[in-house]
Short mmCIF file of C-alpha atoms in Angstrom, two decimals:
data_model
loop_
_atom_site.label_atom_id
_atom_site.label_comp_id
_atom_site.label_asym_id
_atom_site.label_seq_id
_atom_site.Cartn_x
_atom_site.Cartn_y
_atom_site.Cartn_z
CA MET A 1 21.02 41.05 -144.03
CA THR A 2 23.14 41.92 -141.31
CA GLU A 3 22.82 41.26 -137.54
CA ASN A 4 21.88 44.75 -136.82
CA ASP A 5 19.05 44.72 -139.25
CA SER A 6 17.58 41.53 -137.79
CA ALA A 7 17.84 43.00 -134.08
CA PRO A 8 14.43 44.08 -132.76
CA THR A 9 14.18 47.58 -132.28
CA GLU A 10 11.85 49.35 -129.48
CA PRO A 11 9.14 51.41 -130.73
CA THR A 12 9.33 55.12 -130.42
CA PRO A 13 7.52 55.96 -127.20
CA ILE A 14 4.27 57.91 -127.88
CA LYS A 15 3.98 61.32 -126.23
CA ALA A 16 0.54 61.33 -124.71
CA VAL A 17 -1.06 64.74 -124.40
CA PRO A 18 -4.13 64.97 -122.17
CA LEU A 19 -7.17 66.29 -123.37
CA ARG A 20 -8.29 69.54 -121.94
CA HIS A 21 -11.88 70.01 -120.80
CA PRO A 22 -12.52 73.55 -120.00
CA GLY A 23 -16.26 73.15 -120.02
CA ARG A 24 -15.86 70.51 -116.92
CA TRP A 25 -13.98 73.55 -114.84
CA ILE A 26 -16.56 75.92 -115.68
CA ALA A 27 -19.50 73.75 -114.83
CA ALA A 28 -17.80 73.11 -111.55
CA ALA A 29 -17.19 76.65 -110.89
CA ILE A 30 -20.89 77.31 -111.55
CA ILE A 31 -22.02 74.54 -109.06
CA VAL A 32 -19.53 75.38 -106.43
CA ALA A 33 -20.82 79.13 -106.50
CA LEU A 34 -24.36 78.27 -106.51
CA LEU A 35 -23.75 75.97 -103.67
CA ALA A 36 -21.80 78.59 -101.69
CA LEU A 37 -24.65 80.93 -102.38
CA PHE A 38 -27.13 78.49 -100.85
CA VAL A 39 -25.22 77.77 -97.84
CA TYR A 40 -24.75 81.40 -97.16
CA GLY A 41 -28.36 82.12 -97.76
CA ALA A 42 -29.38 79.31 -95.27
CA ALA A 43 -26.91 80.24 -92.72
CA THR A 44 -27.89 83.81 -92.62
CA ASN A 45 -31.73 83.14 -92.65
CA PRO A 46 -33.23 83.69 -89.36
CA ALA A 47 -36.37 81.67 -90.37
CA TYR A 48 -34.08 78.40 -90.07
CA ARG A 49 -33.48 78.96 -86.31
CA TRP A 50 -29.99 77.39 -85.94
CA ASP A 51 -30.08 78.02 -82.46
CA ILE A 52 -32.94 75.61 -81.88
CA TYR A 53 -31.47 73.21 -84.45
CA TRP A 54 -28.20 72.96 -82.45
CA LYS A 55 -30.05 72.57 -79.14
CA TYR A 56 -32.15 69.53 -80.18
CA LEU A 57 -29.62 67.80 -82.30
CA PHE A 58 -28.34 65.71 -79.79
CA ASP A 59 -31.36 65.80 -77.42
CA SER A 60 -31.80 62.76 -75.42
CA ARG A 61 -35.10 62.11 -76.95
CA ILE A 62 -33.91 62.53 -80.51
CA GLU A 63 -31.39 59.92 -79.74
CA SER A 64 -33.63 57.50 -78.24
CA GLY A 65 -35.59 58.12 -81.44
CA VAL A 66 -32.78 57.31 -83.51
CA LEU A 67 -32.41 53.89 -81.61
CA ILE A 68 -36.03 53.03 -82.24
CA THR A 69 -35.52 53.58 -85.91
CA LEU A 70 -32.60 51.64 -86.10
CA GLU A 71 -34.32 48.77 -84.25
CA LEU A 72 -37.37 48.97 -86.42
CA THR A 73 -35.43 49.02 -89.54
CA VAL A 74 -33.29 46.01 -88.74
CA LEU A 75 -36.13 43.96 -87.56
CA ALA A 76 -38.43 44.68 -90.39
CA MET A 77 -35.84 44.12 -92.93
CA ALA A 78 -35.05 40.75 -91.48
CA ILE A 79 -38.72 39.71 -91.86
CA GLY A 80 -38.73 41.01 -95.51
CA VAL A 81 -35.44 39.29 -96.43
CA VAL A 82 -36.71 35.72 -94.99
CA LEU A 83 -39.96 36.02 -96.16
CA GLY A 84 -38.81 37.29 -99.40
CA MET A 85 -36.51 34.37 -100.05
CA LEU A 86 -39.49 32.15 -99.35
CA LEU A 87 -41.57 33.75 -101.90
CA ALA A 88 -38.96 33.89 -104.37
CA VAL A 89 -38.63 29.97 -104.04
CA MET A 90 -42.44 29.66 -104.25
CA ARG A 91 -42.33 31.96 -107.56
CA LEU A 92 -39.77 29.68 -109.02
CA SER A 93 -41.45 26.38 -107.74
CA PRO A 94 -42.92 24.23 -110.29
CA ASN A 95 -46.19 23.89 -107.99
CA PRO A 96 -48.94 26.08 -109.60
CA VAL A 97 -50.47 26.69 -106.09
CA LEU A 98 -47.27 27.92 -104.76
CA ARG A 99 -46.61 30.13 -107.69
CA SER A 100 -50.37 31.45 -107.40
CA VAL A 101 -50.08 32.28 -103.78
CA ALA A 102 -46.86 33.97 -104.22
CA TRP A 103 -48.18 35.94 -106.96
CA VAL A 104 -51.25 37.23 -105.05
CA TYR A 105 -49.11 38.08 -102.33
CA LEU A 106 -46.91 40.22 -104.43
CA TRP A 107 -49.84 41.62 -106.22
CA ILE A 108 -51.47 43.07 -102.93
CA PHE A 109 -48.49 44.14 -101.26
CA ARG A 110 -46.75 45.96 -104.24
CA GLY A 111 -50.06 47.35 -105.39
CA THR A 112 -51.08 49.05 -102.60
CA PRO A 113 -49.33 52.10 -100.77
CA VAL A 114 -47.14 51.23 -97.57
CA TYR A 115 -49.01 54.10 -95.85
CA VAL A 116 -52.50 52.58 -96.33
CA GLN A 117 -51.06 48.92 -95.14
CA LEU A 118 -49.63 50.69 -92.04
CA VAL A 119 -52.91 52.33 -91.33
CA PHE A 120 -54.75 48.93 -91.71
CA TRP A 121 -52.13 47.39 -89.23
CA GLY A 122 -52.71 50.27 -86.86
CA LEU A 123 -56.49 49.35 -87.02
CA PHE A 124 -55.80 45.59 -86.80
CA PRO A 125 -56.76 45.44 -82.85
CA SER A 126 -60.25 46.90 -83.99
CA LEU A 127 -60.79 44.36 -86.83
CA TYR A 128 -59.79 41.31 -84.91
CA LYS A 129 -60.10 41.10 -81.20
CA ILE A 130 -59.41 37.42 -80.90
CA ILE A 131 -57.86 34.93 -83.19
CA ASP A 132 -58.28 31.10 -82.42
CA LEU A 133 -56.68 28.24 -84.43
CA GLY A 134 -57.57 24.78 -84.28
CA VAL A 135 -59.12 21.69 -85.82
CA PRO A 136 -62.82 22.59 -87.24
CA PHE A 137 -65.21 21.16 -84.69
CA GLY A 138 -62.36 19.82 -82.69
CA PRO A 139 -59.82 20.98 -80.18
CA GLN A 140 -58.62 24.61 -80.07
CA LEU A 141 -54.77 24.76 -80.56
CA LEU A 142 -53.87 28.47 -80.21
CA HIS A 143 -55.58 31.57 -78.90
CA TRP A 144 -54.56 34.95 -79.11
CA ASN A 145 -56.07 37.86 -77.76
CA ILE A 146 -55.18 40.78 -80.03
CA GLN A 147 -56.12 43.47 -77.31
CA ASP A 148 -52.94 42.28 -75.24
CA TRP A 149 -50.85 43.23 -78.52
CA ARG A 150 -51.49 46.99 -78.17
CA THR A 151 -47.72 47.74 -79.02
CA PRO A 152 -47.68 50.12 -81.94
CA PHE A 153 -43.77 48.95 -82.39
CA LEU A 154 -44.77 45.34 -82.94
CA PHE A 155 -47.56 46.29 -85.69
CA ALA A 156 -45.06 48.69 -87.33
CA MET A 157 -42.50 46.09 -87.47
CA ILE A 158 -44.90 43.61 -89.01
CA GLY A 159 -46.24 46.18 -91.48
CA LEU A 160 -43.06 47.07 -92.80
CA GLY A 161 -41.73 43.61 -92.97
CA LEU A 162 -44.64 42.35 -94.98
CA ASN A 163 -44.49 45.02 -97.25
CA GLU A 164 -40.64 44.67 -97.96
CA ALA A 165 -40.96 40.98 -98.48
CA ALA A 166 -42.81 41.77 -101.74
CA TYR A 167 -39.95 43.66 -103.07
CA MET A 168 -37.01 41.43 -101.73
CA ALA A 169 -38.86 38.26 -103.43
CA GLU A 170 -38.56 39.92 -106.64
CA ILE A 171 -34.78 40.87 -106.02
CA VAL A 172 -33.90 37.38 -104.78
CA ARG A 173 -35.88 35.80 -107.89
CA ALA A 174 -33.77 38.09 -110.31
CA GLY A 175 -30.59 37.13 -108.77
CA ILE A 176 -31.36 33.43 -108.92
CA ASN A 177 -32.16 33.56 -112.56
CA SER A 178 -29.20 35.66 -113.28
CA VAL A 179 -27.03 32.40 -112.66
CA GLY A 180 -27.13 30.32 -115.94
CA GLU A 181 -28.69 26.88 -116.02
CA GLY A 182 -25.22 25.64 -116.92
CA GLN A 183 -23.96 26.31 -113.44
CA ARG A 184 -26.74 24.01 -112.11
CA GLU A 185 -26.20 21.34 -114.57
CA ALA A 186 -22.64 21.14 -113.68
CA SER A 187 -23.26 21.11 -109.88
CA THR A 188 -25.64 18.13 -110.51
CA ALA A 189 -23.27 16.32 -112.62
CA LEU A 190 -20.66 16.58 -109.88
CA GLY A 191 -22.94 15.02 -107.46
CA MET A 192 -24.28 17.90 -105.36
CA SER A 193 -27.90 17.96 -104.05
CA TRP A 194 -30.30 20.72 -104.69
CA GLY A 195 -29.48 22.46 -101.55
CA GLN A 196 -25.68 21.99 -102.15
CA THR A 197 -26.11 23.54 -105.49
CA MET A 198 -27.95 26.55 -104.07
CA ARG A 199 -25.56 27.15 -101.52
CA ARG A 200 -22.23 26.82 -103.12
CA THR A 201 -22.89 27.52 -106.59
CA VAL A 202 -26.19 29.50 -107.35
CA LEU A 203 -26.25 31.87 -104.02
CA PRO A 204 -22.87 32.82 -104.10
CA GLN A 205 -22.92 34.08 -107.83
CA ALA A 206 -26.59 35.35 -107.38
CA MET A 207 -25.22 37.76 -104.45
CA ARG A 208 -23.39 39.96 -106.93
CA VAL A 209 -27.06 40.70 -108.10
CA ILE A 210 -28.91 40.45 -104.94
CA ILE A 211 -26.77 42.87 -102.80
CA PRO A 212 -26.80 46.32 -104.32
CA PRO A 213 -30.81 46.32 -104.67
CA THR A 214 -30.93 44.96 -101.06
CA GLY A 215 -28.70 47.62 -99.73
CA ASN A 216 -31.05 50.20 -101.54
CA GLU A 217 -33.98 48.61 -99.64
CA LEU A 218 -32.28 48.93 -96.43
CA ILE A 219 -31.65 52.40 -96.89
CA SER A 220 -35.17 52.93 -98.18
CA MET A 221 -36.65 51.04 -95.21
CA LEU A 222 -34.74 53.35 -92.82
CA LYS A 223 -36.44 56.45 -94.31
CA THR A 224 -39.95 54.58 -94.74
CA THR A 225 -40.03 54.02 -90.97
CA SER A 226 -41.11 57.82 -90.95
CA LEU A 227 -44.48 56.59 -92.24
CA VAL A 228 -45.10 54.66 -88.90
CA THR A 229 -47.03 57.54 -87.36
CA ALA A 230 -50.10 55.88 -89.29
CA ILE A 231 -49.96 52.97 -86.52
CA PRO A 232 -49.56 55.29 -84.57
CA LEU A 233 -46.00 55.01 -83.42
CA THR A 234 -44.41 58.25 -82.22
CA THR A 235 -41.16 57.11 -80.72
CA ASP A 236 -39.00 57.10 -83.78
CA VAL A 237 -36.80 59.82 -84.65
CA TYR A 238 -39.43 61.62 -86.84
CA GLY A 239 -42.06 61.12 -84.20
CA ARG A 240 -39.93 62.36 -81.48
CA ALA A 241 -39.09 65.57 -83.63
CA ARG A 242 -42.97 66.08 -84.43
CA ASP A 243 -43.57 65.71 -80.62
CA ILE A 244 -41.18 68.47 -80.07
CA TYR A 245 -42.15 70.86 -82.31
CA ALA A 246 -45.66 70.47 -81.59
CA VAL A 247 -45.03 72.10 -78.31
CA ASN A 248 -42.27 74.77 -79.16
CA LEU A 249 -44.03 75.67 -82.58
CA GLN A 250 -40.71 75.49 -84.55
CA PRO A 251 -41.02 72.72 -87.18
CA ILE A 252 -38.11 73.76 -89.38
CA PRO A 253 -35.28 73.25 -87.19
CA LEU A 254 -36.69 70.19 -85.91
CA LEU A 255 -37.31 68.74 -89.31
CA LEU A 256 -33.67 69.59 -90.07
CA VAL A 257 -32.55 67.57 -86.99
CA ALA A 258 -34.32 64.52 -88.23
CA ALA A 259 -33.23 65.03 -91.54
CA THR A 260 -29.60 65.29 -90.37
CA TRP A 261 -29.86 62.01 -88.38
CA TYR A 262 -31.51 60.27 -91.32
CA LEU A 263 -28.75 61.37 -93.49
CA LEU A 264 -26.19 60.51 -90.82
CA VAL A 265 -27.24 56.90 -90.79
CA THR A 266 -28.02 56.22 -94.41
CA SER A 267 -24.30 57.60 -95.30
CA VAL A 268 -23.04 54.77 -92.78
CA LEU A 269 -25.24 52.15 -94.49
CA MET A 270 -23.96 53.16 -97.76
CA VAL A 271 -20.41 52.55 -96.95
CA GLY A 272 -21.41 49.30 -95.50
CA GLN A 273 -23.15 48.61 -98.88
CA HIS A 274 -19.98 49.43 -100.92
CA TYR A 275 -17.80 47.14 -98.80
CA LEU A 276 -20.36 44.40 -99.22
CA GLU A 277 -20.55 44.90 -103.02
CA ARG A 278 -16.77 44.73 -103.51
CA TYR A 279 -16.67 41.71 -101.38
CA PHE A 280 -19.16 39.96 -103.55
CA SER A 281 -17.81 41.08 -106.77
CA ARG A 282 -14.48 39.55 -106.35
CA GLY A 283 -13.60 37.47 -109.52
CA ALA A 284 -16.62 39.25 -111.48
CA THR A 285 -14.12 41.27 -113.77
CA ARG A 286 -10.52 40.43 -114.84
CA GLN A 287 -9.20 43.76 -114.79
CA LEU A 288 -5.40 43.93 -114.00
CA THR A 289 -3.84 45.90 -111.65
CA ALA A 290 -1.18 48.59 -112.37
CA LYS A 291 1.59 46.39 -111.04
CA GLN A 292 0.10 43.39 -112.90
CA LEU A 293 0.07 45.16 -116.25
CA GLN A 294 3.75 46.28 -115.81
CA ALA A 295 4.77 42.69 -115.11
CA LEU A 296 2.78 41.60 -118.10
CA ALA A 297 4.62 44.32 -120.24
CA ASN A 298 8.08 43.55 -118.81
CA ALA A 299 7.23 39.75 -119.82
CA GLN A 300 6.36 40.58 -123.42
CA MET A 301 9.26 42.91 -123.73
CA SER A 302 11.55 39.93 -122.74
CA GLU A 303 9.96 37.61 -125.39
CA VAL A 304 10.72 40.16 -127.95
CA GLY A 305 14.30 40.50 -127.05
CA LYS A 306 14.78 36.87 -127.28
#
């Protein structure tokens, strides 16, 4: 065997020919054509009243309604997340009383429509005029006059938050259960307490499962605020649009104004959700970048050439 025969030879490079997908281009052309026809038809249809649309798109009443909608969304979601975490811990508790209470809560709030719940919260001052808390046959500790709470925003926030807590509880519980028992056992073996194990080991890994549905729930909460007319609360963006078109009798352009603002805010929330998911998914996959793959290929070629 000669020296040239023993020397490694580089493999013949493969000439990759990309597959052609004419069906994709045909489908894309059809979709674009249909979309263009729809946009043209909507733009030229006088029933849409685009002049009214542009007149009220940045109206001060609509903008104040957007602010109320955002405040209601954030506060109700905060109640839902905090209470949902508590309910999730109760569902996972070995105490049968806590598990039963959490199950009944979820059964009621997930089994009834949120609109019906909001109607009941709107009637709450009629159902309970005064609430007294204290020791039976003893001193009175707390006294609340519900008639002083005639604030639709407050009842809308409570109603939406309590309903959201039932769904967040299941999301958090699923996220905690997605972390293997071995992770907790390893943390306990290292001397971590239960709180340290949850904070340092379980929750950081569970967030990869919790964040995506939580972002979806936040977006859903923003749109669900349009149901607070059942309280009734009319200061949100949909309530403002409804009040305006009740006067000028132009519901279509005002509904388009409200839909535009909902779409704008949800788009911003979707971008934030994307970056949150990417942050918490670091290390979840071991896919190498193009630079890392090139460096690995060069290292392998060097080993072959030795």
